PDB file of C-alpha atoms in Angstrom:
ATOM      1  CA  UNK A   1     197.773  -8.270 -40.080  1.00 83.00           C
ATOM      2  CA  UNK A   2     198.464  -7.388 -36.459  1.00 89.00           C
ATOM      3  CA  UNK A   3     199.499  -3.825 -35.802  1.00 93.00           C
ATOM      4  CA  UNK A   4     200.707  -1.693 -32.365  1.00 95.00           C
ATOM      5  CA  UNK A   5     200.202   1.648 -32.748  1.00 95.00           C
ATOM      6  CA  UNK A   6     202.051   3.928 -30.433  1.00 93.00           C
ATOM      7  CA  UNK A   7     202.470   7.189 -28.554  1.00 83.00           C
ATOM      8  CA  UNK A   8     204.306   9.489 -30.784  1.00 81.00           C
ATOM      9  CA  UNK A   9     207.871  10.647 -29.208  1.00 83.00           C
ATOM     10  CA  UNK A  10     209.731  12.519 -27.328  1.00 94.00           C
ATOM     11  CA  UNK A  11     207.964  12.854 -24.455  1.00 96.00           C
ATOM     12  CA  UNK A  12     209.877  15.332 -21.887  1.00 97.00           C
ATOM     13  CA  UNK A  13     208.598  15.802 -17.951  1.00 97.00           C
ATOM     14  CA  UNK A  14     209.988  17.018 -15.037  1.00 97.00           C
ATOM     15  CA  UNK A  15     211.262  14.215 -12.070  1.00 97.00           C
ATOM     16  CA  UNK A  16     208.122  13.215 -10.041  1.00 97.00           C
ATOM     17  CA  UNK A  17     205.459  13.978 -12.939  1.00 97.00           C
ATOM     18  CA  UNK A  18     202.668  11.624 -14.016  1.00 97.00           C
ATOM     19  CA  UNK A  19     203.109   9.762 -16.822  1.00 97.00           C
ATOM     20  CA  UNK A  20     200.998   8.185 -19.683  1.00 97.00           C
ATOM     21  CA  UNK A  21     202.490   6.356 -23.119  1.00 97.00           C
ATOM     22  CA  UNK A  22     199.504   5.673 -24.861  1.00 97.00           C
ATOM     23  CA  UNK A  23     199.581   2.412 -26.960  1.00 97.00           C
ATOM     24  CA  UNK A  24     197.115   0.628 -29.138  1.00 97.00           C
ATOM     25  CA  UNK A  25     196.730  -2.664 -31.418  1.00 96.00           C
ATOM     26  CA  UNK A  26     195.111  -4.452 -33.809  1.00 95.00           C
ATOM     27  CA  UNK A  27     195.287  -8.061 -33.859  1.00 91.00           C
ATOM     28  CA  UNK A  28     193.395 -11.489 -35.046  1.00 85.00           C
ATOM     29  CA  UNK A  29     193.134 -13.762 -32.130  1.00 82.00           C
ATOM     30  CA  UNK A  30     194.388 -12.858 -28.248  1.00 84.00           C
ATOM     31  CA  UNK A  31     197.849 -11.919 -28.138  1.00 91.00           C
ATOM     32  CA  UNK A  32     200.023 -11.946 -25.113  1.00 93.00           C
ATOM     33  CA  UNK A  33     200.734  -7.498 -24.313  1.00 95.00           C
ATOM     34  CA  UNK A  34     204.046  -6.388 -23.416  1.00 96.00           C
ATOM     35  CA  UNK A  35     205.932  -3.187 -22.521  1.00 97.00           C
ATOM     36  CA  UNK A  36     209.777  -3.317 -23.307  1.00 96.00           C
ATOM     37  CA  UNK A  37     212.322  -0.569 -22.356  1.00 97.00           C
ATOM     38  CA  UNK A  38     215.761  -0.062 -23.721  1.00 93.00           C
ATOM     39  CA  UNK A  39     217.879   2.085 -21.633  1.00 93.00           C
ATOM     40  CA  UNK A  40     221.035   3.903 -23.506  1.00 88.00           C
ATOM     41  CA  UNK A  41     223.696   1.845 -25.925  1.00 84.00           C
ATOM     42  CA  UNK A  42     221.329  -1.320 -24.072  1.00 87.00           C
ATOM     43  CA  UNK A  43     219.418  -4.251 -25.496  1.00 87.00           C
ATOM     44  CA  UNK A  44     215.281  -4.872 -24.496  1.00 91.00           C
ATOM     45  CA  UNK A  45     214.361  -5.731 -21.340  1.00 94.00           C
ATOM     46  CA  UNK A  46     210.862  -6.742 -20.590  1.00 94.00           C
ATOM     47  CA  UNK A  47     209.229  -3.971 -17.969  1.00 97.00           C
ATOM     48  CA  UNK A  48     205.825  -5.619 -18.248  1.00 96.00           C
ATOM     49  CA  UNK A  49     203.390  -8.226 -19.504  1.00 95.00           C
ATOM     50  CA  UNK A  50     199.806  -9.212 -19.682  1.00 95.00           C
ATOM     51  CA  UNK A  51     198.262 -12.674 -21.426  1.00 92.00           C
ATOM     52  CA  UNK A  52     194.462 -11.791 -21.335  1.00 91.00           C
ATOM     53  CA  UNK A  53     191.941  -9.136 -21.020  1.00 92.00           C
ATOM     54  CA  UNK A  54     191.185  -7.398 -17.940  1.00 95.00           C
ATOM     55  CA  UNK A  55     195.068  -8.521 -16.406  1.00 95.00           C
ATOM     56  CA  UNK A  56     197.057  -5.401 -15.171  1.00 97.00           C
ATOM     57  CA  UNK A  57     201.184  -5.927 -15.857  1.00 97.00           C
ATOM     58  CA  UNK A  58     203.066  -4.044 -13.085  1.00 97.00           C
ATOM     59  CA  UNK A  59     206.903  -3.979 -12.289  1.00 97.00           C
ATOM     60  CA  UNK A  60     209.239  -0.992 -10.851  1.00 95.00           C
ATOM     61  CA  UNK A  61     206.063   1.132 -10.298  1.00 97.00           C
ATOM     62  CA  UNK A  62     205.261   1.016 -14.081  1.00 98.00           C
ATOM     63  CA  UNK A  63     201.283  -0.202 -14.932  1.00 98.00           C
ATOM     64  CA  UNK A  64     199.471  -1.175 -17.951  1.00 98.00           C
ATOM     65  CA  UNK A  65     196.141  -2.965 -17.830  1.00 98.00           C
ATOM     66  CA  UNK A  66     194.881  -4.809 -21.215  1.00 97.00           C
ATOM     67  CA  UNK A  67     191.600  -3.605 -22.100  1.00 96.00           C
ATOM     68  CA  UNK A  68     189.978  -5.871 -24.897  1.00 93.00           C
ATOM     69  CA  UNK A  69     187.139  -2.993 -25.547  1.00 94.00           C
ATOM     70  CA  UNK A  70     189.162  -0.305 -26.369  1.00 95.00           C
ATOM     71  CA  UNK A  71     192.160  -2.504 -27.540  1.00 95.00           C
ATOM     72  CA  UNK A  72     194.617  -0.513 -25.772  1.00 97.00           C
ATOM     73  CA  UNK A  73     197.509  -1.406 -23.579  1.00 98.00           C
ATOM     74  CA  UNK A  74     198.614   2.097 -21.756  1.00 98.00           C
ATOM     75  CA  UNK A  75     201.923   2.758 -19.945  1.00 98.00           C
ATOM     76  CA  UNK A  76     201.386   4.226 -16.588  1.00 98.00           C
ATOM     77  CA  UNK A  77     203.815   5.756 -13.680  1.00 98.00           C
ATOM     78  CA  UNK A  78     203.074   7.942 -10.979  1.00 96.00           C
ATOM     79  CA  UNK A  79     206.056   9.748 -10.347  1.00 96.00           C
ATOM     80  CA  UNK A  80     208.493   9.309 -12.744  1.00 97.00           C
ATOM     81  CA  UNK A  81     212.078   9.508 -11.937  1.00 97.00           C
ATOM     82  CA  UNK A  82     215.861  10.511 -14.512  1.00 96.00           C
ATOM     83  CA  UNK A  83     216.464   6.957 -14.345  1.00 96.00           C
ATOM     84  CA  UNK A  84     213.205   6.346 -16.102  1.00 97.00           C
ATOM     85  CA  UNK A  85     214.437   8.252 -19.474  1.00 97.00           C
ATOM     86  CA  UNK A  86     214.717   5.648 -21.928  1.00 96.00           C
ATOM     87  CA  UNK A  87     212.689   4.438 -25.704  1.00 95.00           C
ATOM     88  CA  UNK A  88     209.467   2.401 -24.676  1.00 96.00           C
ATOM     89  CA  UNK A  89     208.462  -0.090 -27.073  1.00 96.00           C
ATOM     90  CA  UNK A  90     204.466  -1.555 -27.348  1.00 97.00           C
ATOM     91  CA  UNK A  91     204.000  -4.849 -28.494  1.00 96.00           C
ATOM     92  CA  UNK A  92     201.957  -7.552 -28.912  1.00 94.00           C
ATOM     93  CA  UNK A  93     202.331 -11.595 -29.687  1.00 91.00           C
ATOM     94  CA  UNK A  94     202.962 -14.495 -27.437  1.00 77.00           C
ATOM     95  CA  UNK A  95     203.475 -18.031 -27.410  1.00 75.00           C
ATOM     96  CA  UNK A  96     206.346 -18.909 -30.428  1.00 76.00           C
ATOM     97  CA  UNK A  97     205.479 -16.456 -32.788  1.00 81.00           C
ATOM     98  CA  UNK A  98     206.730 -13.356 -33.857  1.00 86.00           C
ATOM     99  CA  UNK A  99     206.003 -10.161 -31.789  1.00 91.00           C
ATOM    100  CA  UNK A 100     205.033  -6.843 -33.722  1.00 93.00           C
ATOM    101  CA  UNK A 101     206.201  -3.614 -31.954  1.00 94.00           C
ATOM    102  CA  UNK A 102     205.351   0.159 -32.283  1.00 94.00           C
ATOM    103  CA  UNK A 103     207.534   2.268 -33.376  1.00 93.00           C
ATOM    104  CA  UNK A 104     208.510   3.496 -29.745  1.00 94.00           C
ATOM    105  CA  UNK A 105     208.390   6.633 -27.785  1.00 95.00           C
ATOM    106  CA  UNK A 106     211.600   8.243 -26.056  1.00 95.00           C
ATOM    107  CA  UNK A 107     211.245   9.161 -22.962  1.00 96.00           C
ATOM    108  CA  UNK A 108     213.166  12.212 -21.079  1.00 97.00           C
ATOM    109  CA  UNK A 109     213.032  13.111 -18.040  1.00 97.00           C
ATOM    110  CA  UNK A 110     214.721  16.306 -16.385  1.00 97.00           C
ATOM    111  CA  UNK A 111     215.334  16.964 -12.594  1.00 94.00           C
TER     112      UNK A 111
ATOM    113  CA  UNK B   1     213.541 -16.106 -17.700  1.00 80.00           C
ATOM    114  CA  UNK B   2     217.028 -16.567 -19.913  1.00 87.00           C
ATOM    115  CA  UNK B   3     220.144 -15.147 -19.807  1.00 91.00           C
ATOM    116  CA  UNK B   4     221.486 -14.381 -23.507  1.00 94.00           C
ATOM    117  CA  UNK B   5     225.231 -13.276 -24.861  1.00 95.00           C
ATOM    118  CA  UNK B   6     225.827 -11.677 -28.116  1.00 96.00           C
ATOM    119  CA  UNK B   7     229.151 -11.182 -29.557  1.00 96.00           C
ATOM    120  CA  UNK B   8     230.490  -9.123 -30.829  1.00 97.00           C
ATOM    121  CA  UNK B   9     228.544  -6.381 -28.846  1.00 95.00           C
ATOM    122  CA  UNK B  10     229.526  -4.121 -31.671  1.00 96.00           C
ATOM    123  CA  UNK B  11     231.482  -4.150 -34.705  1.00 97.00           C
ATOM    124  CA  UNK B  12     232.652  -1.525 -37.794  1.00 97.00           C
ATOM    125  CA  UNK B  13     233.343  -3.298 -40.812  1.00 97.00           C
ATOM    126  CA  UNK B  14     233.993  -1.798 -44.462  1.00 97.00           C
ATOM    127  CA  UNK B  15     231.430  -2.028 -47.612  1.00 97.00           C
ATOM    128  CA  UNK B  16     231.514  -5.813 -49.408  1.00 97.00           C
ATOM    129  CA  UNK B  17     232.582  -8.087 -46.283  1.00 97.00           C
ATOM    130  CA  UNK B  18     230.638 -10.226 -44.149  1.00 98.00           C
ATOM    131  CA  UNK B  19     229.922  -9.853 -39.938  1.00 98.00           C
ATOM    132  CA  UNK B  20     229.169 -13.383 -38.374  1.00 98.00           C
ATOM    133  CA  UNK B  21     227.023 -12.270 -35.120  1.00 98.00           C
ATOM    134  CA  UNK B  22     226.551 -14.816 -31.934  1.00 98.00           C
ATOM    135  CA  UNK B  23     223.820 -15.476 -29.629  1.00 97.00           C
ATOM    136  CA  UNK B  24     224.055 -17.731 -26.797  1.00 97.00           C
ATOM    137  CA  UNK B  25     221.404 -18.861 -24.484  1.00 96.00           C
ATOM    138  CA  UNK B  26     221.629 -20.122 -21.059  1.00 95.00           C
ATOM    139  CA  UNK B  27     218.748 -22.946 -21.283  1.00 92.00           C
ATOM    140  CA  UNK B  28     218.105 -25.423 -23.973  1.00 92.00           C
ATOM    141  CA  UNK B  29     215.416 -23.251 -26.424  1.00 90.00           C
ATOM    142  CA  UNK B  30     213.040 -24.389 -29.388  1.00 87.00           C
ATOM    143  CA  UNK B  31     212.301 -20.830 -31.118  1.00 88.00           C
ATOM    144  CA  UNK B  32     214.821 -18.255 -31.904  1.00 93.00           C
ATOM    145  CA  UNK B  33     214.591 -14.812 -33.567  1.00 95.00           C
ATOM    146  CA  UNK B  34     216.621 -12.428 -35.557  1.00 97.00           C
ATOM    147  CA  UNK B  35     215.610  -8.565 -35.361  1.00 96.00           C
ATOM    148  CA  UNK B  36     217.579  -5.854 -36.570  1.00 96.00           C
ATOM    149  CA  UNK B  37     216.812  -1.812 -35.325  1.00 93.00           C
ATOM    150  CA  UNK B  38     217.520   0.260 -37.886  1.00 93.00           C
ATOM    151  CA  UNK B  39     218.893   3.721 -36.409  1.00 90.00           C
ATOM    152  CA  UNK B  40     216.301   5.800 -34.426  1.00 86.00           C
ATOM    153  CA  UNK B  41     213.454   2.884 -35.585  1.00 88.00           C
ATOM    154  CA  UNK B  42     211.665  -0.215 -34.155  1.00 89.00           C
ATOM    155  CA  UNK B  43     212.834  -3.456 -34.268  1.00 92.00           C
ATOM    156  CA  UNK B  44     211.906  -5.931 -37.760  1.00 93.00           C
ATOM    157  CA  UNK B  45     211.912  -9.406 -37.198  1.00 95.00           C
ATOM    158  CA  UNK B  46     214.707 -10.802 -40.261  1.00 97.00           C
ATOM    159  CA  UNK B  47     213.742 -14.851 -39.214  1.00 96.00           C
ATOM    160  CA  UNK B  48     212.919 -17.479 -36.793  1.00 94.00           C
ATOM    161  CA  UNK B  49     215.447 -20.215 -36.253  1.00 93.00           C
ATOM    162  CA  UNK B  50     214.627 -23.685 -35.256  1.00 87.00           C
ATOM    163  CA  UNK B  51     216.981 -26.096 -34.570  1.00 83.00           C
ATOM    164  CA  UNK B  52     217.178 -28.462 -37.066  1.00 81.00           C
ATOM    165  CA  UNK B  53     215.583 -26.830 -39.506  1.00 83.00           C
ATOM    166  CA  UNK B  54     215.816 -23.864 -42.290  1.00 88.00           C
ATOM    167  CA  UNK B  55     215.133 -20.770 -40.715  1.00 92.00           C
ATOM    168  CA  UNK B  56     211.685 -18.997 -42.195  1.00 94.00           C
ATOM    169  CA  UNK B  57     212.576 -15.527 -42.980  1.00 96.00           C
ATOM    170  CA  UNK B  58     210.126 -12.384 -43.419  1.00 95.00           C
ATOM    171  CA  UNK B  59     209.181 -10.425 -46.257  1.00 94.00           C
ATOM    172  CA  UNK B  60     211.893  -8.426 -47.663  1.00 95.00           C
ATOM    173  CA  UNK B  61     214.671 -10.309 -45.821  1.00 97.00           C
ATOM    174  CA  UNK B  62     216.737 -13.758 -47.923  1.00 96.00           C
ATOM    175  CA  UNK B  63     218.756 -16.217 -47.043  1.00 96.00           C
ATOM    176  CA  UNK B  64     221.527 -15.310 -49.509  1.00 97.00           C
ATOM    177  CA  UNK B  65     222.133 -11.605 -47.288  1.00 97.00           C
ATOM    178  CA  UNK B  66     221.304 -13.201 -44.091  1.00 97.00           C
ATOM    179  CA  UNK B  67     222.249 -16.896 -43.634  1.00 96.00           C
ATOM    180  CA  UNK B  68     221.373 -18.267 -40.190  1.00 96.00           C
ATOM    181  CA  UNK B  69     222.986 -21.123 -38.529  1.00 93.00           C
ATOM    182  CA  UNK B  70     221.211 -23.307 -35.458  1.00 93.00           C
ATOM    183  CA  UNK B  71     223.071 -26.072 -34.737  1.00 91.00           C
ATOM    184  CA  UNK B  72     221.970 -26.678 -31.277  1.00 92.00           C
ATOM    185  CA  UNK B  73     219.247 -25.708 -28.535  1.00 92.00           C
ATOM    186  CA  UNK B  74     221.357 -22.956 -27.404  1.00 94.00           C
ATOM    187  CA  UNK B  75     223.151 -21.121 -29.918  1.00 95.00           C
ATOM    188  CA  UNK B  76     222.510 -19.146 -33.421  1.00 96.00           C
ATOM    189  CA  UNK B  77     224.210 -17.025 -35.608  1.00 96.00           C
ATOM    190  CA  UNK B  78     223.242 -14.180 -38.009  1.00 97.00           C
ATOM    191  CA  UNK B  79     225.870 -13.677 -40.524  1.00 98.00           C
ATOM    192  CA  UNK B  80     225.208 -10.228 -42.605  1.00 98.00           C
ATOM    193  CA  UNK B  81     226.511 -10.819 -45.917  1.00 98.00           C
ATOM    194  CA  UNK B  82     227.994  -7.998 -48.369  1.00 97.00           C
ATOM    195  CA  UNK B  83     227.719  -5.564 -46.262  1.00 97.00           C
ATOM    196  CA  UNK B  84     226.603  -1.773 -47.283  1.00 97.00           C
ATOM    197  CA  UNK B  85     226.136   1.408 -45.375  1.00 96.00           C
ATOM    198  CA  UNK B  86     222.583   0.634 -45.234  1.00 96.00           C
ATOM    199  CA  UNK B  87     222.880  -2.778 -42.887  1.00 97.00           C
ATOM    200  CA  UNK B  88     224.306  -0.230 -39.932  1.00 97.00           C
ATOM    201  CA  UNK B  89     222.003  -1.251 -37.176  1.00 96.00           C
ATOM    202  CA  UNK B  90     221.571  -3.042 -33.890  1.00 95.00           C
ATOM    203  CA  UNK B  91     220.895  -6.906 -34.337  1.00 97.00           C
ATOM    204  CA  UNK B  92     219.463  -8.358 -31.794  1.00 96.00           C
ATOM    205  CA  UNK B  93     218.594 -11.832 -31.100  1.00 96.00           C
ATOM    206  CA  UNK B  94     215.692 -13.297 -28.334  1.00 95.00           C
ATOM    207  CA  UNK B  95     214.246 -16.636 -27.158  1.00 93.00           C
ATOM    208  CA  UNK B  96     211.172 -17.637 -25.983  1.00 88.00           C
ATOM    209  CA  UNK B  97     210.960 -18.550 -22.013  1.00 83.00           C
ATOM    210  CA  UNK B  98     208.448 -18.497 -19.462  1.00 76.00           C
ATOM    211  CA  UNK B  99     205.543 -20.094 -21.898  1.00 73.00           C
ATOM    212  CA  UNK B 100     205.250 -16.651 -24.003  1.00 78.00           C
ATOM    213  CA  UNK B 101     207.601 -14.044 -23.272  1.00 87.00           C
ATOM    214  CA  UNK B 102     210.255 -13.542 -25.332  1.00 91.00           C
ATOM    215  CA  UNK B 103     214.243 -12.352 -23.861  1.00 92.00           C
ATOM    216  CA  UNK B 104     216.566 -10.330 -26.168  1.00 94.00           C
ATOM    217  CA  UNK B 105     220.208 -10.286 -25.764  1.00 94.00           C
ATOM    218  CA  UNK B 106     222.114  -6.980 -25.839  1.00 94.00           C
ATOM    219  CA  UNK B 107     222.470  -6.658 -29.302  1.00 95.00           C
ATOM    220  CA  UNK B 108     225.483  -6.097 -31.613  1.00 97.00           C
ATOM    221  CA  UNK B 109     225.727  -2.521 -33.052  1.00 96.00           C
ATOM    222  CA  UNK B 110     226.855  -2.393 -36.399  1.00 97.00           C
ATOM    223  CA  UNK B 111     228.109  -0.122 -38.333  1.00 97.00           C
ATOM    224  CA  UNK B 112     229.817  -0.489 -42.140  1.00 97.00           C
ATOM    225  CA  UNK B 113     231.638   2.414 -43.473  1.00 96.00           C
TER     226      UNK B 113
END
């Protein structure tokens, strides 16, 4: 069955610092790729999407391009900020069926 | 997008009784799903409600613990039946918009003493 296998957690950097949540999957098909975040005592909101191979999701300087060859879906930032720290979910799916998540990777980050 | 309410947002309820959980949506909706986060975990789909018909569960979750109503495009509800320590956890709900995204509503934290 399909799979998302992610980053291991927690993941501490300084304000500013580079950041990479590495994420990969296993699925039958061509899922839909998406990046949640849920913020402290708060539901998931969708940070990013992509529906095919080779699309880059962006939002709130956040990147993650789907690559098809390495079947990977990385979470990028340049400079990350304390508002950023959070638990970043992978997952993968689409359309009306069920999406399959990794396990998630908390994210600090200290001024 | 869509806009989705839970109530209660969270809820502490003693061994043996039963939590009836709410999810409203603010557009008319074909699929919705049931996840519950287990402390510190992921999130596990429990089922997908249609309207109109019996919601399909997944492995390892039954109708008997987890009866689902849909009796309309825009609501649901989870009811958690018996309840032990072991159902403390975040149950969310979510809907599918935009063509293949899916929303989840803030979630109702649980937890049974």
């Amino acid at each position: 069955g399909d799979s998302v296998t992610q980053m291991e957690g927690p993941v501490t950097l300084s304000e500013e610092a580079f950041l990479t949540i590495n994420c990969t999957y296993t699925a039958t098909g061509y899922p839909s790729l998406f990046w949640y975040v849920q913020y402290p005592g708060e539901g998931l909101q969708l940070l990013l999407k992509a529906t095919k191979a080779d699309d880059k999701g962006s939002n709130k300087g956040f990147e993650a391009t789907y690559r098809k060859e390495t079947t990977s879906f990385h979470l990028e930032k340049g400079s990350v900020q304390v508002s950023d720290s959070a638990v970043y979910f992978c997952a993968l799916g689409g359309g009306n069926e069920k999406l399959t998540f990794g396990t998630g990777t908390r994210l600090t980050i200290i001024p | 997008s869509a806009v989705i309410s839970q109530k209660p947002s969270r809820d502490i309820c003693q061994r043996g009784t039963s939590l009836t959980i709410q999810c409203q949506v603010d557009s008319q909706v074909t699929m919705m799903f049931w996840y519950r986060q287990q402390p510190g975990q992921s999130l596990t789909l429990i089922a997908t409600a249609n309207q109109g018909s019996e919601a399909t569960y997944e492995s390892g979750f039954v109708i008997d613990k987890f009866p689902i109503s849909r009796p309309n495009l825009t609501f649901s509800t989870l009811t958690v039946s018996n309840m032990s320590p072991e159902d403390s956890s975040i149950y969310l709900c979510s809907v599918v918009a935009d063509t293949d995204t899916q929303y989840f509503g803030p979630g109702t934290r649980l937890t049974v003493l």
